C-alpha cells in the first residue's frame, strides 16, 4: 500500500454503514492488502453495531489504516460540515499547488492541506472552500465534492488530482437507474457561479445545496442519499 496512513469517514445508521462498499473500494485502490481490508470490514461492522441503539440517527466512523497495516475504527456523534441551515455558503480559495496525495491514490489521513483551506473559507464567513488552481479551475471542496447542474445535466470536477470521491462514486453508480446524466469534467469558478444549480456531496453528510442554489437536479441526488440511508 502507499507509504502514508489512509482514512475513510463513514456514516453509520441502524447498525450498518450504507456506503461501505465504496469506502472499501477506495482503500483497496490505495493498495490496502486483503487481510487489512477484511479486518477493517470486521471492525467497521462491530462499531456500527455498537451505535445501532443510540439515540442519534447516525454516527461518524473514522477508519484509519496506517502504513504498517494497523487498523483503527473510532465512532462519534457528530454533525456534518454540510449540516448548515439553508445550505452551506461556499467561498473561493485560491491555491498555488495541488494537494499532496498518496500513490496509489486514496484518501490520506493527513488532511492538513484541505483543513487549511477550510479555515480560510470560515474566516471569510463561509462554510466550505472551493479550492481553485491558478488557471481558475476548481480542484476540490475542502470537505465535499462540488457539483453543478446545467440544463438538466450534472457535472462534477475530476478527482483532485486522483482521489476518487466516495459520494461521487455512489451517485455515478446510481445515475442510470435514477435517470441522471452525470459527467466528470473540469469546472471553472466562473462556470460554477453561473450554473443553474450548485451543490455539495460527501459520504457522511450526503447532499446539500449551496445556499440559494438548489433545484430539481439537486433534489434528485439528495433523494438517492435519503434512499440509501433509509434502506436496510
PDB file of C-alpha atoms in Angstrom:
ATOM      1  CA  UNK A   1       0.000   0.000   0.000  1.00  0.00           C
ATOM      2  CA  UNK A   2       1.013   3.662  -0.072  1.00  0.00           C
ATOM      3  CA  UNK A   3       3.601   4.896   2.379  1.00  0.00           C
ATOM      4  CA  UNK A   4       1.140   7.072   4.314  1.00  0.00           C
ATOM      5  CA  UNK A   5      -1.869   6.427   6.532  1.00  0.00           C
ATOM      6  CA  UNK A   6      -5.232   6.275   4.769  1.00  0.00           C
ATOM      7  CA  UNK A   7      -8.558   7.388   6.215  1.00  0.00           C
ATOM      8  CA  UNK A   8     -12.241   6.841   5.496  1.00  0.00           C
ATOM      9  CA  UNK A   9     -15.025   8.836   7.149  1.00  0.00           C
ATOM     10  CA  UNK A  10     -18.210   6.753   7.088  1.00  0.00           C
ATOM     11  CA  UNK A  11     -21.827   7.204   8.066  1.00  0.00           C
ATOM     12  CA  UNK A  12     -23.307   4.514  10.320  1.00  0.00           C
ATOM     13  CA  UNK A  13     -27.082   4.220  10.649  1.00  0.00           C
ATOM     14  CA  UNK A  14     -29.210   1.470  12.136  1.00  0.00           C
ATOM     15  CA  UNK A  15     -26.214  -0.740  12.782  1.00  0.00           C
ATOM     16  CA  UNK A  16     -24.836  -0.588   9.250  1.00  0.00           C
ATOM     17  CA  UNK A  17     -22.615   1.558   7.019  1.00  0.00           C
ATOM     18  CA  UNK A  18     -24.634   2.087   3.817  1.00  0.00           C
ATOM     19  CA  UNK A  19     -21.707   3.273   1.677  1.00  0.00           C
ATOM     20  CA  UNK A  20     -19.110   0.847   2.995  1.00  0.00           C
ATOM     21  CA  UNK A  21     -18.682  -0.890  -0.365  1.00  0.00           C
ATOM     22  CA  UNK A  22     -17.384   2.369  -1.863  1.00  0.00           C
ATOM     23  CA  UNK A  23     -15.150   3.133   1.131  1.00  0.00           C
ATOM     24  CA  UNK A  24     -13.711  -0.364   0.926  1.00  0.00           C
ATOM     25  CA  UNK A  25     -13.100   0.006  -2.809  1.00  0.00           C
ATOM     26  CA  UNK A  26     -11.140   3.200  -2.237  1.00  0.00           C
ATOM     27  CA  UNK A  27      -8.974   1.570   0.429  1.00  0.00           C
ATOM     28  CA  UNK A  28      -8.365  -1.334  -1.931  1.00  0.00           C
ATOM     29  CA  UNK A  29      -7.442   1.066  -4.735  1.00  0.00           C
ATOM     30  CA  UNK A  30      -4.985   2.652  -2.318  1.00  0.00           C
ATOM     31  CA  UNK A  31      -3.165  -0.641  -2.020  1.00  0.00           C
ATOM     32  CA  UNK A  32      -4.518  -1.876   1.333  1.00  0.00           C
ATOM     33  CA  UNK A  33      -3.916  -5.659   1.409  1.00  0.00           C
ATOM     34  CA  UNK A  34      -6.827  -8.081   1.621  1.00  0.00           C
ATOM     35  CA  UNK A  35      -6.030  -9.038   5.228  1.00  0.00           C
ATOM     36  CA  UNK A  36      -6.261  -5.419   6.380  1.00  0.00           C
ATOM     37  CA  UNK A  37      -9.397  -4.866   4.289  1.00  0.00           C
ATOM     38  CA  UNK A  38     -11.060  -7.817   5.977  1.00  0.00           C
ATOM     39  CA  UNK A  39     -10.000  -6.525   9.390  1.00  0.00           C
ATOM     40  CA  UNK A  40     -11.306  -3.043   8.598  1.00  0.00           C
ATOM     41  CA  UNK A  41     -14.611  -4.511   7.430  1.00  0.00           C
ATOM     42  CA  UNK A  42     -14.958  -6.566  10.610  1.00  0.00           C
ATOM     43  CA  UNK A  43     -14.200  -3.618  12.876  1.00  0.00           C
ATOM     44  CA  UNK A  44     -16.492  -1.284  10.949  1.00  0.00           C
ATOM     45  CA  UNK A  45     -19.344  -3.777  11.345  1.00  0.00           C
ATOM     46  CA  UNK A  46     -18.632  -4.068  15.074  1.00  0.00           C
ATOM     47  CA  UNK A  47     -18.503  -0.307  15.546  1.00  0.00           C
ATOM     48  CA  UNK A  48     -21.710   0.238  13.570  1.00  0.00           C
ATOM     49  CA  UNK A  49     -23.483  -2.391  15.676  1.00  0.00           C
ATOM     50  CA  UNK A  50     -22.453  -0.572  18.851  1.00  0.00           C
ATOM     51  CA  UNK A  51     -24.245   2.544  17.599  1.00  0.00           C
ATOM     52  CA  UNK A  52     -27.373   0.721  16.442  1.00  0.00           C
ATOM     53  CA  UNK A  53     -29.349   1.515  19.587  1.00  0.00           C
ATOM     54  CA  UNK A  54     -28.061   5.047  20.106  1.00  0.00           C
ATOM     55  CA  UNK A  55     -30.484   7.956  20.243  1.00  0.00           C
ATOM     56  CA  UNK A  56     -28.717   9.644  17.338  1.00  0.00           C
ATOM     57  CA  UNK A  57     -29.878   8.644  13.866  1.00  0.00           C
ATOM     58  CA  UNK A  58     -26.305   8.454  12.674  1.00  0.00           C
ATOM     59  CA  UNK A  59     -22.738   8.149  13.865  1.00  0.00           C
ATOM     60  CA  UNK A  60     -19.467   9.035  12.203  1.00  0.00           C
ATOM     61  CA  UNK A  61     -16.977   6.194  11.947  1.00  0.00           C
ATOM     62  CA  UNK A  62     -13.388   7.161  11.228  1.00  0.00           C
ATOM     63  CA  UNK A  63     -11.375   4.295   9.755  1.00  0.00           C
ATOM     64  CA  UNK A  64      -7.590   4.670   9.640  1.00  0.00           C
ATOM     65  CA  UNK A  65      -5.189   2.183   8.067  1.00  0.00           C
ATOM     66  CA  UNK A  66      -1.592   3.084   8.834  1.00  0.00           C
ATOM     67  CA  UNK A  67       1.343   2.468   6.528  1.00  0.00           C
ATOM     68  CA  UNK A  68       2.381  -0.536   8.671  1.00  0.00           C
ATOM     69  CA  UNK A  69      -1.091  -2.096   8.354  1.00  0.00           C
ATOM     70  CA  UNK A  70      -2.638  -1.188  11.718  1.00  0.00           C
ATOM     71  CA  UNK A  71      -6.413  -0.633  11.532  1.00  0.00           C
ATOM     72  CA  UNK A  72      -8.436   1.564  13.901  1.00  0.00           C
ATOM     73  CA  UNK A  73     -12.128   2.474  13.824  1.00  0.00           C
ATOM     74  CA  UNK A  74     -13.481   5.234  16.072  1.00  0.00           C
ATOM     75  CA  UNK A  75     -17.126   6.269  16.367  1.00  0.00           C
ATOM     76  CA  UNK A  76     -18.570   9.629  17.399  1.00  0.00           C
ATOM     77  CA  UNK A  77     -21.824  11.550  17.265  1.00  0.00           C
ATOM     78  CA  UNK A  78     -21.034  14.487  15.021  1.00  0.00           C
ATOM     79  CA  UNK A  79     -22.704  16.884  12.655  1.00  0.00           C
ATOM     80  CA  UNK A  80     -21.517  17.017   9.063  1.00  0.00           C
ATOM     81  CA  UNK A  81     -19.865  20.064   7.544  1.00  0.00           C
ATOM     82  CA  UNK A  82     -22.892  20.015   5.204  1.00  0.00           C
ATOM     83  CA  UNK A  83     -25.380  20.337   8.081  1.00  0.00           C
ATOM     84  CA  UNK A  84     -25.943  24.060   7.634  1.00  0.00           C
ATOM     85  CA  UNK A  85     -29.477  25.555   7.733  1.00  0.00           C
ATOM     86  CA  UNK A  86     -30.462  26.656   4.199  1.00  0.00           C
ATOM     87  CA  UNK A  87     -27.260  25.142   2.831  1.00  0.00           C
ATOM     88  CA  UNK A  88     -23.549  25.975   3.110  1.00  0.00           C
ATOM     89  CA  UNK A  89     -22.013  29.172   1.788  1.00  0.00           C
ATOM     90  CA  UNK A  90     -19.031  28.434  -0.465  1.00  0.00           C
ATOM     91  CA  UNK A  91     -16.008  30.723  -0.726  1.00  0.00           C
ATOM     92  CA  UNK A  92     -13.393  30.713  -3.460  1.00  0.00           C
ATOM     93  CA  UNK A  93      -9.964  29.872  -2.031  1.00  0.00           C
ATOM     94  CA  UNK A  94      -7.081  30.192  -4.474  1.00  0.00           C
ATOM     95  CA  UNK A  95      -4.246  27.691  -4.072  1.00  0.00           C
ATOM     96  CA  UNK A  96      -0.895  27.576  -5.787  1.00  0.00           C
ATOM     97  CA  UNK A  97      -0.281  23.840  -5.616  1.00  0.00           C
ATOM     98  CA  UNK A  98      -2.193  20.588  -5.970  1.00  0.00           C
ATOM     99  CA  UNK A  99      -2.912  18.684  -2.766  1.00  0.00           C
ATOM    100  CA  UNK A 100      -0.406  16.040  -1.659  1.00  0.00           C
ATOM    101  CA  UNK A 101      -1.839  12.593  -2.388  1.00  0.00           C
ATOM    102  CA  UNK A 102      -0.506   9.089  -1.810  1.00  0.00           C
ATOM    103  CA  UNK A 103       0.487   6.711  -4.579  1.00  0.00           C
ATOM    104  CA  UNK A 104      -1.541   4.704  -5.389  1.00  0.00           C
ATOM    105  CA  UNK A 105      -4.245   7.288  -4.825  1.00  0.00           C
ATOM    106  CA  UNK A 106      -6.580   7.047  -1.834  1.00  0.00           C
ATOM    107  CA  UNK A 107      -7.765   9.446   0.850  1.00  0.00           C
ATOM    108  CA  UNK A 108      -4.790  10.384   3.070  1.00  0.00           C
ATOM    109  CA  UNK A 109      -5.305  10.561   6.821  1.00  0.00           C
ATOM    110  CA  UNK A 110      -3.363  13.831   6.812  1.00  0.00           C
ATOM    111  CA  UNK A 111      -5.968  16.376   5.733  1.00  0.00           C
ATOM    112  CA  UNK A 112      -3.964  19.470   6.723  1.00  0.00           C
ATOM    113  CA  UNK A 113      -3.889  20.853   3.162  1.00  0.00           C
ATOM    114  CA  UNK A 114      -7.686  20.734   2.924  1.00  0.00           C
ATOM    115  CA  UNK A 115      -8.145  21.822   6.544  1.00  0.00           C
ATOM    116  CA  UNK A 116      -6.081  24.958   5.988  1.00  0.00           C
ATOM    117  CA  UNK A 117      -8.267  25.939   3.036  1.00  0.00           C
ATOM    118  CA  UNK A 118     -11.395  25.199   5.069  1.00  0.00           C
ATOM    119  CA  UNK A 119     -10.231  27.553   7.831  1.00  0.00           C
ATOM    120  CA  UNK A 120      -9.558  30.261   5.253  1.00  0.00           C
ATOM    121  CA  UNK A 121     -13.123  29.901   3.986  1.00  0.00           C
ATOM    122  CA  UNK A 122     -14.518  30.069   7.524  1.00  0.00           C
ATOM    123  CA  UNK A 123     -12.533  33.260   8.121  1.00  0.00           C
ATOM    124  CA  UNK A 124     -14.459  34.737   5.185  1.00  0.00           C
ATOM    125  CA  UNK A 125     -17.788  33.742   6.765  1.00  0.00           C
ATOM    126  CA  UNK A 126     -18.296  30.664   4.568  1.00  0.00           C
ATOM    127  CA  UNK A 127     -18.844  27.011   5.459  1.00  0.00           C
ATOM    128  CA  UNK A 128     -16.965  25.339   2.592  1.00  0.00           C
ATOM    129  CA  UNK A 129     -13.977  26.181   0.426  1.00  0.00           C
ATOM    130  CA  UNK A 130     -13.914  25.755  -3.328  1.00  0.00           C
ATOM    131  CA  UNK A 131     -10.218  25.237  -3.990  1.00  0.00           C
ATOM    132  CA  UNK A 132      -9.257  26.993  -7.221  1.00  0.00           C
ATOM    133  CA  UNK A 133      -5.994  26.489  -9.092  1.00  0.00           C
ATOM    134  CA  UNK A 134      -4.007  29.261 -10.834  1.00  0.00           C
ATOM    135  CA  UNK A 135      -5.870  28.521 -14.078  1.00  0.00           C
ATOM    136  CA  UNK A 136      -9.236  29.243 -12.466  1.00  0.00           C
ATOM    137  CA  UNK A 137     -10.376  25.596 -12.307  1.00  0.00           C
ATOM    138  CA  UNK A 138     -11.933  24.104  -9.192  1.00  0.00           C
ATOM    139  CA  UNK A 139      -9.749  21.338  -7.758  1.00  0.00           C
ATOM    140  CA  UNK A 140     -11.991  20.191  -4.921  1.00  0.00           C
ATOM    141  CA  UNK A 141     -14.108  21.258  -1.996  1.00  0.00           C
ATOM    142  CA  UNK A 142     -12.478  21.398   1.413  1.00  0.00           C
ATOM    143  CA  UNK A 143     -14.724  18.651   2.843  1.00  0.00           C
ATOM    144  CA  UNK A 144     -17.052  17.774  -0.045  1.00  0.00           C
ATOM    145  CA  UNK A 145     -17.282  17.144  -3.766  1.00  0.00           C
ATOM    146  CA  UNK A 146     -18.560  20.084  -5.801  1.00  0.00           C
ATOM    147  CA  UNK A 147     -21.367  19.726  -8.343  1.00  0.00           C
ATOM    148  CA  UNK A 148     -23.251  21.943 -10.748  1.00  0.00           C
ATOM    149  CA  UNK A 149     -26.334  21.368 -12.881  1.00  0.00           C
ATOM    150  CA  UNK A 150     -26.655  22.898 -16.343  1.00  0.00           C
ATOM    151  CA  UNK A 151     -29.732  22.329 -18.486  1.00  0.00           C
ATOM    152  CA  UNK A 152     -30.609  19.162 -16.590  1.00  0.00           C
ATOM    153  CA  UNK A 153     -27.104  17.619 -16.753  1.00  0.00           C
ATOM    154  CA  UNK A 154     -24.946  17.116 -13.666  1.00  0.00           C
ATOM    155  CA  UNK A 155     -21.235  17.934 -13.678  1.00  0.00           C
ATOM    156  CA  UNK A 156     -18.583  17.360 -11.043  1.00  0.00           C
ATOM    157  CA  UNK A 157     -14.875  18.062 -11.030  1.00  0.00           C
ATOM    158  CA  UNK A 158     -12.225  15.391 -11.719  1.00  0.00           C
ATOM    159  CA  UNK A 159     -10.682  13.723  -8.670  1.00  0.00           C
ATOM    160  CA  UNK A 160      -8.093  16.012  -7.074  1.00  0.00           C
ATOM    161  CA  UNK A 161      -5.822  15.038  -8.738  1.00  0.00           C
ATOM    162  CA  UNK A 162      -6.564  11.315  -8.459  1.00  0.00           C
ATOM    163  CA  UNK A 163      -8.509  10.648  -5.232  1.00  0.00           C
ATOM    164  CA  UNK A 164     -11.904   9.161  -6.095  1.00  0.00           C
ATOM    165  CA  UNK A 165     -14.749  10.634  -4.044  1.00  0.00           C
ATOM    166  CA  UNK A 166     -16.954   8.031  -2.344  1.00  0.00           C
ATOM    167  CA  UNK A 167     -20.026  10.257  -2.703  1.00  0.00           C
ATOM    168  CA  UNK A 168     -19.336  10.838  -6.405  1.00  0.00           C
ATOM    169  CA  UNK A 169     -18.793   7.105  -6.966  1.00  0.00           C
ATOM    170  CA  UNK A 170     -22.093   6.387  -5.246  1.00  0.00           C
ATOM    171  CA  UNK A 171     -24.044   8.938  -7.322  1.00  0.00           C
ATOM    172  CA  UNK A 172     -22.463   7.714 -10.556  1.00  0.00           C
ATOM    173  CA  UNK A 173     -23.336   4.120  -9.676  1.00  0.00           C
ATOM    174  CA  UNK A 174     -26.983   5.102  -9.194  1.00  0.00           C
ATOM    175  CA  UNK A 175     -27.195   7.536 -12.110  1.00  0.00           C
ATOM    176  CA  UNK A 176     -28.558   5.235 -14.818  1.00  0.00           C
ATOM    177  CA  UNK A 177     -31.218   3.785 -12.526  1.00  0.00           C
ATOM    178  CA  UNK A 178     -32.227   7.279 -11.418  1.00  0.00           C
ATOM    179  CA  UNK A 179     -32.232   8.698 -14.950  1.00  0.00           C
ATOM    180  CA  UNK A 180     -29.438  11.159 -14.177  1.00  0.00           C
ATOM    181  CA  UNK A 181     -26.925  12.353 -16.760  1.00  0.00           C
ATOM    182  CA  UNK A 182     -23.662  12.672 -14.802  1.00  0.00           C
ATOM    183  CA  UNK A 183     -20.416  13.915 -16.305  1.00  0.00           C
ATOM    184  CA  UNK A 184     -16.960  14.482 -14.848  1.00  0.00           C
ATOM    185  CA  UNK A 185     -15.051  17.375 -16.354  1.00  0.00           C
ATOM    186  CA  UNK A 186     -13.109  20.484 -15.354  1.00  0.00           C
ATOM    187  CA  UNK A 187     -15.280  23.262 -13.912  1.00  0.00           C
ATOM    188  CA  UNK A 188     -14.089  26.852 -13.710  1.00  0.00           C
ATOM    189  CA  UNK A 189     -15.061  29.145 -10.857  1.00  0.00           C
ATOM    190  CA  UNK A 190     -16.944  31.335 -13.325  1.00  0.00           C
ATOM    191  CA  UNK A 191     -18.930  28.354 -14.579  1.00  0.00           C
ATOM    192  CA  UNK A 192     -19.682  27.327 -11.005  1.00  0.00           C
ATOM    193  CA  UNK A 193     -21.034  30.794 -10.226  1.00  0.00           C
ATOM    194  CA  UNK A 194     -23.193  30.882 -13.377  1.00  0.00           C
ATOM    195  CA  UNK A 195     -24.657  27.352 -13.184  1.00  0.00           C
ATOM    196  CA  UNK A 196     -28.375  26.698 -12.791  1.00  0.00           C
ATOM    197  CA  UNK A 197     -27.776  24.763  -9.563  1.00  0.00           C
ATOM    198  CA  UNK A 198     -24.799  24.071  -7.312  1.00  0.00           C
ATOM    199  CA  UNK A 199     -24.494  21.578  -4.508  1.00  0.00           C
ATOM    200  CA  UNK A 200     -22.075  19.532  -2.409  1.00  0.00           C
ATOM    201  CA  UNK A 201     -21.829  15.855  -1.500  1.00  0.00           C
ATOM    202  CA  UNK A 202     -19.801  13.781   0.906  1.00  0.00           C
ATOM    203  CA  UNK A 203     -20.083  10.284   2.305  1.00  0.00           C
ATOM    204  CA  UNK A 204     -21.124  11.365   5.795  1.00  0.00           C
ATOM    205  CA  UNK A 205     -23.462  14.285   5.169  1.00  0.00           C
ATOM    206  CA  UNK A 206     -24.992  13.184   1.862  1.00  0.00           C
ATOM    207  CA  UNK A 207     -26.025  16.096  -0.348  1.00  0.00           C
ATOM    208  CA  UNK A 208     -26.573  19.762   0.486  1.00  0.00           C
ATOM    209  CA  UNK A 209     -27.374  22.696  -1.793  1.00  0.00           C
ATOM    210  CA  UNK A 210     -25.041  25.646  -1.959  1.00  0.00           C
ATOM    211  CA  UNK A 211     -27.128  28.293  -0.221  1.00  0.00           C
ATOM    212  CA  UNK A 212     -29.885  29.554  -2.509  1.00  0.00           C
ATOM    213  CA  UNK A 213     -28.829  27.309  -5.388  1.00  0.00           C
ATOM    214  CA  UNK A 214     -30.780  24.073  -5.020  1.00  0.00           C
ATOM    215  CA  UNK A 215     -33.250  22.796  -7.604  1.00  0.00           C
ATOM    216  CA  UNK A 216     -34.689  19.712  -9.240  1.00  0.00           C
ATOM    217  CA  UNK A 217     -31.376  18.034 -10.030  1.00  0.00           C
ATOM    218  CA  UNK A 218     -30.064  18.578  -6.520  1.00  0.00           C
ATOM    219  CA  UNK A 219     -33.308  17.175  -5.093  1.00  0.00           C
ATOM    220  CA  UNK A 220     -32.888  14.009  -7.148  1.00  0.00           C
ATOM    221  CA  UNK A 221     -29.344  13.487  -5.884  1.00  0.00           C
ATOM    222  CA  UNK A 222     -30.394  14.205  -2.308  1.00  0.00           C
ATOM    223  CA  UNK A 223     -33.106  11.611  -2.774  1.00  0.00           C
ATOM    224  CA  UNK A 224     -30.521   8.968  -3.663  1.00  0.00           C
ATOM    225  CA  UNK A 225     -28.754   9.534  -0.355  1.00  0.00           C
ATOM    226  CA  UNK A 226     -32.048   9.607   1.574  1.00  0.00           C
ATOM    227  CA  UNK A 227     -32.972   6.306  -0.037  1.00  0.00           C
ATOM    228  CA  UNK A 228     -29.725   4.541   0.853  1.00  0.00           C
ATOM    229  CA  UNK A 229     -29.745   5.923   4.402  1.00  0.00           C
ATOM    230  CA  UNK A 230     -33.289   4.572   4.902  1.00  0.00           C
ATOM    231  CA  UNK A 231     -32.731   1.174   3.283  1.00  0.00           C
ATOM    232  CA  UNK A 232     -31.913  -1.921   5.238  1.00  0.00           C
TER     233      UNK A 232
END
